PDB file of C-alpha atoms in Angstrom:
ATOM      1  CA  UNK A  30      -9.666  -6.796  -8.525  1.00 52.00           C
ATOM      2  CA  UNK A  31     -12.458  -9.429  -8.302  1.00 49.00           C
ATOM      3  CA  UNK A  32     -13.158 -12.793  -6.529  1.00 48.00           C
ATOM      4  CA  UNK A  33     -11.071 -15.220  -8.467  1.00 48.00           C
ATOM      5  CA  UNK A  34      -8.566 -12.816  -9.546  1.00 47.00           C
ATOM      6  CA  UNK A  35      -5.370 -13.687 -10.494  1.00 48.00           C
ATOM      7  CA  UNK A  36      -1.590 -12.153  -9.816  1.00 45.00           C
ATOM      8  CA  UNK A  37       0.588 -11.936 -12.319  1.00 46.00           C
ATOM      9  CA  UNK A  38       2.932  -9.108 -11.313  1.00 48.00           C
ATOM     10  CA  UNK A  39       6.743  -9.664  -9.791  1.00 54.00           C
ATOM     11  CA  UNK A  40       6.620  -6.421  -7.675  1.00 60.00           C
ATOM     12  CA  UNK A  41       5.864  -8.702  -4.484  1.00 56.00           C
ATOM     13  CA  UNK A  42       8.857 -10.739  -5.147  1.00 64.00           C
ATOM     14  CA  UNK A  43      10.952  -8.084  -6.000  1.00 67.00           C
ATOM     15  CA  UNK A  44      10.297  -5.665  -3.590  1.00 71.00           C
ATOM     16  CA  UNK A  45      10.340  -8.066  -0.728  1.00 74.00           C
ATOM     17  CA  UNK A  46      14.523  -7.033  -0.848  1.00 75.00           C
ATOM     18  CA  UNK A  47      13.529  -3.547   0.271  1.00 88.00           C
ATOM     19  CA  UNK A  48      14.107  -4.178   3.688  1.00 93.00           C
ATOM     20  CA  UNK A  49      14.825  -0.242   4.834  1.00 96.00           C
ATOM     21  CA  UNK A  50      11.774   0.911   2.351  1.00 96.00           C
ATOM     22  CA  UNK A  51       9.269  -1.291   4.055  1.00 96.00           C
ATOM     23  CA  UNK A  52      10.483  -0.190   7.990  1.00 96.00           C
ATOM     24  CA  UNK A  53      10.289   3.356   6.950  1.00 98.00           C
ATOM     25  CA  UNK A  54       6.784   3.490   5.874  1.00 98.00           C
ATOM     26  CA  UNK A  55       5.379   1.040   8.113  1.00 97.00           C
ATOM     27  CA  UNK A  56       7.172   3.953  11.189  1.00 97.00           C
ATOM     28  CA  UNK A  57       5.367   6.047   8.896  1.00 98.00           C
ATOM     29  CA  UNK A  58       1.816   4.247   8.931  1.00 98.00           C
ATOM     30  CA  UNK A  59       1.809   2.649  12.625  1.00 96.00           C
ATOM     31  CA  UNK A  60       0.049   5.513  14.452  1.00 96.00           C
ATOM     32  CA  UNK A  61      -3.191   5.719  12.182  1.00 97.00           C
ATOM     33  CA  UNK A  62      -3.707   1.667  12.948  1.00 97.00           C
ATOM     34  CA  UNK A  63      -5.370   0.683  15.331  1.00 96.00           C
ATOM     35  CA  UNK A  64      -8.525  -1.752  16.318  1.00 97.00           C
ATOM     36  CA  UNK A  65      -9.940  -4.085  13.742  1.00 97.00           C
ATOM     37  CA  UNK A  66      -7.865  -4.173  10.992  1.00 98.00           C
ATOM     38  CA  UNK A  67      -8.653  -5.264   7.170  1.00 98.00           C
ATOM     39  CA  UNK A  68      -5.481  -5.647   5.087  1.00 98.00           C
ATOM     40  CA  UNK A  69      -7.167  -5.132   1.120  1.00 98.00           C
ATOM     41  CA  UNK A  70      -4.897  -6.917  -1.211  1.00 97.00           C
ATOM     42  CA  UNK A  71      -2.851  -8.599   1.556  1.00 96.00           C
ATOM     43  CA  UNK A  72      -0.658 -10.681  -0.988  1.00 92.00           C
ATOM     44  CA  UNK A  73       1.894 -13.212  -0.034  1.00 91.00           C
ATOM     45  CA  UNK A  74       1.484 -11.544   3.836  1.00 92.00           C
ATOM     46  CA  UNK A  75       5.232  -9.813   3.938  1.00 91.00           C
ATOM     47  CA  UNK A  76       3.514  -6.652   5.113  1.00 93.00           C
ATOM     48  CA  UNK A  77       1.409  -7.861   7.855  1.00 94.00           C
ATOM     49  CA  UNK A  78       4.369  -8.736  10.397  1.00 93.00           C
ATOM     50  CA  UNK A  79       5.276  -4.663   9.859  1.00 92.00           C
ATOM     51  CA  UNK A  80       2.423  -3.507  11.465  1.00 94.00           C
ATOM     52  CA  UNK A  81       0.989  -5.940  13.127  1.00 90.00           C
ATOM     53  CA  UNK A  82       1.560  -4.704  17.021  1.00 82.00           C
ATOM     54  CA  UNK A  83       0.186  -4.335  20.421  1.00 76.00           C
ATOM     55  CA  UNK A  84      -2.413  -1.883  19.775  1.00 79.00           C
ATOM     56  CA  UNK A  85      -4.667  -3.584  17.168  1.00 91.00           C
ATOM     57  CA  UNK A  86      -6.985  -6.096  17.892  1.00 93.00           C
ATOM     58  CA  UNK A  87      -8.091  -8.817  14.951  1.00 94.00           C
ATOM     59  CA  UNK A  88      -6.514  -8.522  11.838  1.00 96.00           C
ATOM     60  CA  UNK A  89      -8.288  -9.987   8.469  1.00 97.00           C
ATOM     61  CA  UNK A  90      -5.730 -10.643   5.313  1.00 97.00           C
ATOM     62  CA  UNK A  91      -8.380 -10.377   2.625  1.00 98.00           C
ATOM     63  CA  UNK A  92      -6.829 -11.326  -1.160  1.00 97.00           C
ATOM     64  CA  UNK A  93      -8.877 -12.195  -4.187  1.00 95.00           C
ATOM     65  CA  UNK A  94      -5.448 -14.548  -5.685  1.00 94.00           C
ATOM     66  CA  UNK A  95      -5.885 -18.230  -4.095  1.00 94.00           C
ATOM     67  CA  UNK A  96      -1.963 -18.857  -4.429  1.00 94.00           C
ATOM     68  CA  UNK A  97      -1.275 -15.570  -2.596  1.00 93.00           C
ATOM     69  CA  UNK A  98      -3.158 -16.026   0.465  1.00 95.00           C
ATOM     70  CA  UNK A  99      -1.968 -19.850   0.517  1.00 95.00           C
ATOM     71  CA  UNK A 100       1.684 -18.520   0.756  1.00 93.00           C
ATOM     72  CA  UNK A 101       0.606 -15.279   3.370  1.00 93.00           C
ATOM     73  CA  UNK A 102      -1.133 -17.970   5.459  1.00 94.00           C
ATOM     74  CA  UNK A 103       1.638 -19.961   5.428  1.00 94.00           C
ATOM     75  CA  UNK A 104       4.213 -17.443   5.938  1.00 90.00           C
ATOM     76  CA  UNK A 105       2.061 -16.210   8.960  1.00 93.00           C
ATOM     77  CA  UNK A 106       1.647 -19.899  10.612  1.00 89.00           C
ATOM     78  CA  UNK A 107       3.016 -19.687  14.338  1.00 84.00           C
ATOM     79  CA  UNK A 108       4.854 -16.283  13.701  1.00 80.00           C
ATOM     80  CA  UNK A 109       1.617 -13.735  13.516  1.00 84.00           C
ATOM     81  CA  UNK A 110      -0.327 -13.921  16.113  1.00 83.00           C
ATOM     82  CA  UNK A 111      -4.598 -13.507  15.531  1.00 87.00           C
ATOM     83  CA  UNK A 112      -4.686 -13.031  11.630  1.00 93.00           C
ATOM     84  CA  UNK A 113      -7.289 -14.631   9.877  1.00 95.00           C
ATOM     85  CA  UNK A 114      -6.740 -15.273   5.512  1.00 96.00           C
ATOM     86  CA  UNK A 115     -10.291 -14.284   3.827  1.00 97.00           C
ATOM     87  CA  UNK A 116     -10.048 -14.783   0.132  1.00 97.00           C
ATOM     88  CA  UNK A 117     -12.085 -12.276  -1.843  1.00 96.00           C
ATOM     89  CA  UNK A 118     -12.621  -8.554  -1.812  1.00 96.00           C
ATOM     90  CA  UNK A 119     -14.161  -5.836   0.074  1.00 95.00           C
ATOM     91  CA  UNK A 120     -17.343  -6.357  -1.699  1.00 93.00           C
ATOM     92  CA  UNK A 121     -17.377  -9.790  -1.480  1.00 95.00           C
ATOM     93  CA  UNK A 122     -17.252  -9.601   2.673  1.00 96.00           C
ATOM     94  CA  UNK A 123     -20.720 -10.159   4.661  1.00 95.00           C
ATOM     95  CA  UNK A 124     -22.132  -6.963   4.864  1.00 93.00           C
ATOM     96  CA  UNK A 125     -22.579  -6.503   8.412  1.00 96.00           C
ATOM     97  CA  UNK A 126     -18.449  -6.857   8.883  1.00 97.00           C
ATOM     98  CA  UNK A 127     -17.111  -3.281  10.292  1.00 98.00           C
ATOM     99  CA  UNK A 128     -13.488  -2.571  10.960  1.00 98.00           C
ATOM    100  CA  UNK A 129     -11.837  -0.007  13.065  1.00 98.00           C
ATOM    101  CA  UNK A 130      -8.198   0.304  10.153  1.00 98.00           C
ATOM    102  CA  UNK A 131      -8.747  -0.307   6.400  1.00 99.00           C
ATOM    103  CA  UNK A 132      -5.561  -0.940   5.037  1.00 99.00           C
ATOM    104  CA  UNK A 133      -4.119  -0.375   1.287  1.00 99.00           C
ATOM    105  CA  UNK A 134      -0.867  -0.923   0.388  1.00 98.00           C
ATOM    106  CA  UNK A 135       0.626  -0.643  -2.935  1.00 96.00           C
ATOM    107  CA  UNK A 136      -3.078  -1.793  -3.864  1.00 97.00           C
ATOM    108  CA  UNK A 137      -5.735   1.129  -4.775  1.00 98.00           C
ATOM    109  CA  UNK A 138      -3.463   1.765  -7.861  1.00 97.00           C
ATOM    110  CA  UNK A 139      -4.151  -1.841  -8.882  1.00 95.00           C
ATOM    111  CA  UNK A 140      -8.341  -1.262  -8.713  1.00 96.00           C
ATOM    112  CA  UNK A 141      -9.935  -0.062 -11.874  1.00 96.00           C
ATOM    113  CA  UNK A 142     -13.166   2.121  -9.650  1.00 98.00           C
ATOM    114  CA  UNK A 143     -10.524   3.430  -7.027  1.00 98.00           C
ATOM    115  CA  UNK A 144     -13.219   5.939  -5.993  1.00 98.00           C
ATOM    116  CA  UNK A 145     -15.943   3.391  -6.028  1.00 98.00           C
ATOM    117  CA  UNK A 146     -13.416   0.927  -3.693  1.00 98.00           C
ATOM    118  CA  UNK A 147     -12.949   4.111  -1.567  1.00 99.00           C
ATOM    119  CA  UNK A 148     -16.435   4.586  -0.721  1.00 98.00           C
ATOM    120  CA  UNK A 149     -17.211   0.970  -0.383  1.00 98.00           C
ATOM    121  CA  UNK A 150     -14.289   1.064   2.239  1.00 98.00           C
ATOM    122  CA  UNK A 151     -15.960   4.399   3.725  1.00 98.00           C
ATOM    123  CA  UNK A 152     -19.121   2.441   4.563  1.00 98.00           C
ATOM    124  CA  UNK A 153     -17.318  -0.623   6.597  1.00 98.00           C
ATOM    125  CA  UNK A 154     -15.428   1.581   8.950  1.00 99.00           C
ATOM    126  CA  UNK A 155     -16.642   1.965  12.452  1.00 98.00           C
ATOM    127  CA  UNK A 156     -16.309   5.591  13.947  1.00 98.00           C
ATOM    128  CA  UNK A 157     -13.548   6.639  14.603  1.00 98.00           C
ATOM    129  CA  UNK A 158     -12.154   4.225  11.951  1.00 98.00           C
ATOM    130  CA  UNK A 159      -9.796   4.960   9.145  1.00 99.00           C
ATOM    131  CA  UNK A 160      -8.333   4.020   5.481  1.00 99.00           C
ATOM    132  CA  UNK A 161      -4.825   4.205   5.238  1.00 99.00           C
ATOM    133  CA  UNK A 162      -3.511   4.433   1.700  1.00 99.00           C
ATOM    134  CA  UNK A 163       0.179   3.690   0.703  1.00 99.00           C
ATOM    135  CA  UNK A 164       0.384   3.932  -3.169  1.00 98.00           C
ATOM    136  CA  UNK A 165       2.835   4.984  -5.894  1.00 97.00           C
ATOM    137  CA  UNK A 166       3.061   8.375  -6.728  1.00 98.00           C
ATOM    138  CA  UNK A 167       2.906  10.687 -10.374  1.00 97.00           C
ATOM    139  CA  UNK A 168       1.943   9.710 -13.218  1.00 96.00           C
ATOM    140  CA  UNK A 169       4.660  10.961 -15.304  1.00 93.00           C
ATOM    141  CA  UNK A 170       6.395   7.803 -13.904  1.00 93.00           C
ATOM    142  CA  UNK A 171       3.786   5.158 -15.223  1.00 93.00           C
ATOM    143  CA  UNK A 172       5.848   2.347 -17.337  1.00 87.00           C
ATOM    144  CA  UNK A 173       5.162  -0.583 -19.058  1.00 85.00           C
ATOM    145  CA  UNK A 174       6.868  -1.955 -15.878  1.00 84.00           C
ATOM    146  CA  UNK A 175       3.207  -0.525 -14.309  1.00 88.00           C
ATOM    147  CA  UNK A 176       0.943  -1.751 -16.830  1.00 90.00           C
ATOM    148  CA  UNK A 177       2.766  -5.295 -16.371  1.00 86.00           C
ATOM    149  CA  UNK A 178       2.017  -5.777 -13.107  1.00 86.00           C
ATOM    150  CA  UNK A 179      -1.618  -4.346 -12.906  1.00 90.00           C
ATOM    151  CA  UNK A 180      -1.439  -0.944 -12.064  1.00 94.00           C
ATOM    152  CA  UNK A 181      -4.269   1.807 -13.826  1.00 96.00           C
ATOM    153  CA  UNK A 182      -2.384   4.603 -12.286  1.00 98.00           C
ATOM    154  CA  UNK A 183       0.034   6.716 -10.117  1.00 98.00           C
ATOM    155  CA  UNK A 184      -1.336   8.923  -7.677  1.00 98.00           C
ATOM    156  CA  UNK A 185      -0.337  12.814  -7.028  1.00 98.00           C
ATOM    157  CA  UNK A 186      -1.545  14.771  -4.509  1.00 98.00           C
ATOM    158  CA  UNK A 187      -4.597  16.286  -6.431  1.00 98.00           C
ATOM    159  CA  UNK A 188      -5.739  12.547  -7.864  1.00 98.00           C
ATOM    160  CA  UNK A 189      -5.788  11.106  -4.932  1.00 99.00           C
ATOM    161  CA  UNK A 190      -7.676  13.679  -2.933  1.00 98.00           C
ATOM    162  CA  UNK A 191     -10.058  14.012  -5.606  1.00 98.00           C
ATOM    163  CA  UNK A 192     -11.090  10.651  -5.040  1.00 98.00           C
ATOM    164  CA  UNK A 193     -11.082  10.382  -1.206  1.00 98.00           C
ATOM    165  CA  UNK A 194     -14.894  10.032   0.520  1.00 98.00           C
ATOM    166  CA  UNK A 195     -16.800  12.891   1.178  1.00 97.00           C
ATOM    167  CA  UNK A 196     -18.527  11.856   4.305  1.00 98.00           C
ATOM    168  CA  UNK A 197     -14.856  11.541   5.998  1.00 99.00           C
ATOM    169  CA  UNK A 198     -12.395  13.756   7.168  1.00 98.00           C
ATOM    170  CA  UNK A 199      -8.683  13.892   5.552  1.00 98.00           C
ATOM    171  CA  UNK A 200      -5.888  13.616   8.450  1.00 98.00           C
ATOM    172  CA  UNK A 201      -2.643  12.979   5.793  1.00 99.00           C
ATOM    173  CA  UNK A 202      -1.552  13.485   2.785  1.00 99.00           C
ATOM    174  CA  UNK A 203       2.070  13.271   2.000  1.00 99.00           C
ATOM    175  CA  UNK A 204       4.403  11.800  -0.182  1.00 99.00           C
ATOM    176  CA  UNK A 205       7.532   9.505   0.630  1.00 99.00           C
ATOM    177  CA  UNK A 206      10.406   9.180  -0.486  1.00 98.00           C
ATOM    178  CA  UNK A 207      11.962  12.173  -2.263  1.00 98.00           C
ATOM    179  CA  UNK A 208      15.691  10.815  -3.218  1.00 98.00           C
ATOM    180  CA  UNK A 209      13.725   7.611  -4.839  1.00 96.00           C
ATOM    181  CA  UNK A 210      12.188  10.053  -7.242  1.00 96.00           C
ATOM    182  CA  UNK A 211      15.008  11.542  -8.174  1.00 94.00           C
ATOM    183  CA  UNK A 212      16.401   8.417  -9.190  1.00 90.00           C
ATOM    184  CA  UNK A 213      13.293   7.457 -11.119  1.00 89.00           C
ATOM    185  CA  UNK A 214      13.330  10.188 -13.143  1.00 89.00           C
ATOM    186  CA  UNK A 215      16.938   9.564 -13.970  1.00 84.00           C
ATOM    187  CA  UNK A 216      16.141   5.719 -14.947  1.00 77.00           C
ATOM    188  CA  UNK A 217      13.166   7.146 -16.494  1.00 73.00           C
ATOM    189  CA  UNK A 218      14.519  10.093 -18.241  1.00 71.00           C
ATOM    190  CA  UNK A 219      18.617   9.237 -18.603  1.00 64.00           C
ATOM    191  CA  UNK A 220      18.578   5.487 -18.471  1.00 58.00           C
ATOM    192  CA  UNK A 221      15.066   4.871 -20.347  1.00 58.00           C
ATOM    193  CA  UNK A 222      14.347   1.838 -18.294  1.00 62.00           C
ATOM    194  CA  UNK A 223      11.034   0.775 -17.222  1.00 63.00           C
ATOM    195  CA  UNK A 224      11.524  -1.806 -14.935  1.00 68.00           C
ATOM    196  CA  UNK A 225      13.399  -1.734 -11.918  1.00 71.00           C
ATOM    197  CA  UNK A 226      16.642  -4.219 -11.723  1.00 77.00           C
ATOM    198  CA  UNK A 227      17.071  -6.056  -8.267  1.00 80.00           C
ATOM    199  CA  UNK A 228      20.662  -4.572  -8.160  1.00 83.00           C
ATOM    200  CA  UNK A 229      19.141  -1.039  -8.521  1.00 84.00           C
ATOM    201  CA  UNK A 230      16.131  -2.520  -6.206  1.00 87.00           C
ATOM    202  CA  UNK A 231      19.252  -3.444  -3.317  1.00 91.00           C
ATOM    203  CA  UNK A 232      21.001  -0.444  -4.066  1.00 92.00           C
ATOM    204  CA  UNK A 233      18.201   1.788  -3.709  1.00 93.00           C
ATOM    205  CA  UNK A 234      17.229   0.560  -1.097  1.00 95.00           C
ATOM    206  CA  UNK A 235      20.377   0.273   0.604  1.00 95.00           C
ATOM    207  CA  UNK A 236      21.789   3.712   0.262  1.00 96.00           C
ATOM    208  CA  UNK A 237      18.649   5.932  -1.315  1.00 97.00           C
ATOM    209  CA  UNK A 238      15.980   5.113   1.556  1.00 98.00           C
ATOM    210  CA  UNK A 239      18.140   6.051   4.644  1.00 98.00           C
ATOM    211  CA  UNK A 240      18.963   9.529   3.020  1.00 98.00           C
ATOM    212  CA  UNK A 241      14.794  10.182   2.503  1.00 98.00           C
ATOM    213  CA  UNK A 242      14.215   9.082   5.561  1.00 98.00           C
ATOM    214  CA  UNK A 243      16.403  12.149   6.751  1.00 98.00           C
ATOM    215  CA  UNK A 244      15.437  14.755   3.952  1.00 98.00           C
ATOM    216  CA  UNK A 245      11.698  13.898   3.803  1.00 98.00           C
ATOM    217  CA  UNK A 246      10.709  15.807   6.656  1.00 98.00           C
ATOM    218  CA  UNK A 247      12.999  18.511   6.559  1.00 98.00           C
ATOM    219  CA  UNK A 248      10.889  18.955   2.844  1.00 98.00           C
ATOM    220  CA  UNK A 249       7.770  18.541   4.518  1.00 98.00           C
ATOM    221  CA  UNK A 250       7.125  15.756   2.414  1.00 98.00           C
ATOM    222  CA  UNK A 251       6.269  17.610  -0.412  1.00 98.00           C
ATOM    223  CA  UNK A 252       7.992  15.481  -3.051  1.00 98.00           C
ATOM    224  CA  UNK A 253       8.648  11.163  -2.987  1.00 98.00           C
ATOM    225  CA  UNK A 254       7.784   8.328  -5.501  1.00 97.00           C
ATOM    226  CA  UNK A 255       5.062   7.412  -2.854  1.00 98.00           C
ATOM    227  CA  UNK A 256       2.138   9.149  -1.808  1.00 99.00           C
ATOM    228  CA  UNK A 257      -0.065   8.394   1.678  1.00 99.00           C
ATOM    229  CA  UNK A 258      -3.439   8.961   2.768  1.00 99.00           C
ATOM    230  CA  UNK A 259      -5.212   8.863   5.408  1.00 99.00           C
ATOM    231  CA  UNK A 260      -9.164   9.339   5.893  1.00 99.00           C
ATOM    232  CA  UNK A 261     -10.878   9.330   9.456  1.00 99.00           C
ATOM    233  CA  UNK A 262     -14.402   8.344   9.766  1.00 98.00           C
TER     234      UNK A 262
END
């Protein structure tokens, strides 16, 4: 993503249903924020309100698409408390600008250099500081549905390691979601859809989440559509 980018994806839109997806992982995420946080690819904002909570201090929305942080800033206005909208991206920020949280969701896959993005976000943490990662996980799942909406890649395990920075120390890696990918590989596999319904988005949703949510840890969280990350400065 660049200055000036544009969105053209309907993930955002479509997604926004998944109302027991997006409390699971944000339980999931909440202890590794903390401090100074910069949301990379904030979109239209629905994330923010997740995890914004008592023990961060400012939080910076930073999104290279104009229309997207219009309609984050707006859906923030009197409900979010200390958020500021930055439009750009992490290498467009004044260099001097350090942040306790670096924040990724559903975005690295969406970045052509992820490694290059990673160590850019390696050098703006303070100490202590860390880059939280929420993407989309294997490969083998990569549609046109992807490739619509911007995405270079799925992450496993391996990938995504292999591309973490050096100079930090790993504290997570883990994948969510395990009865998801079991029914992506049947819509992949049986159904030979690439692209998501928003019935089977409800209905996943719905009924799916709340079972992974159970059966995720009991698996260690060895299997899920999406992978996490987390690197510690």
């Amino acid at each position: 993503m660049s200055a000036g980018f544009e969105y053209a994806g309907t993930e955002l839109e479509l997604f926004a249903h998944a109302r027991h997806w997006k409390a699971y992982w944000s339980r999931v995420l909440a202890p590794w924020i903390h401090g100074d946080v910069l949301e990379v690819g904030a979109g239209i904002g629905t994330n923010t309100p997740l995890l914004r909570g008592g023990t961060q201090g400012a939080w910076t929305c930073l999104e290279p698409d104009a229309g997207q942080l219009a309609r984050g800033r707006a859906a923030h206005a009197g409900v979010v408390e200390r958020v500021r909208h930055v439009a750009g991206t992490l290498a467009t920020l004044p260099e001097d600008e350090r942040f306790d949280t670096l924040l990724y969701l559903d975005v690295l896959e969406h970045i052509e250099d992820d490694r290059g993005e990673l160590a850019r976000a390696a050098r703006r943490l303070r100490p202590g500081g860390r880059i939280v990662v929420l993407a989309p996980a294997h490969q083998r799942l990569f549609t046109e549905f992807d490739r619509a909406i911007g995405h270079h890649r799925r992450y496993d395990r391996t990938s995504l390691a292999a591309i973490g920075p050096v100079e930090l120390g790993r504290e997570a890696l883990h994948y969510l979601d395990s009865v998801g990918l079991c029914a992506s590989l049947a819509n992949r596999v049986l159904l030979h859809q690439s692209a998501p319904s928003l019935g089977q988005v409800r209905a996943w949703d719905r009924w799916m989440v709340p079972v992974s949510r159970v059966l995720d840890p009991l698996l260690l969280r060895r299997a899920g559509k999406s992978i996490v990350a987390v690197w510690r400065k």
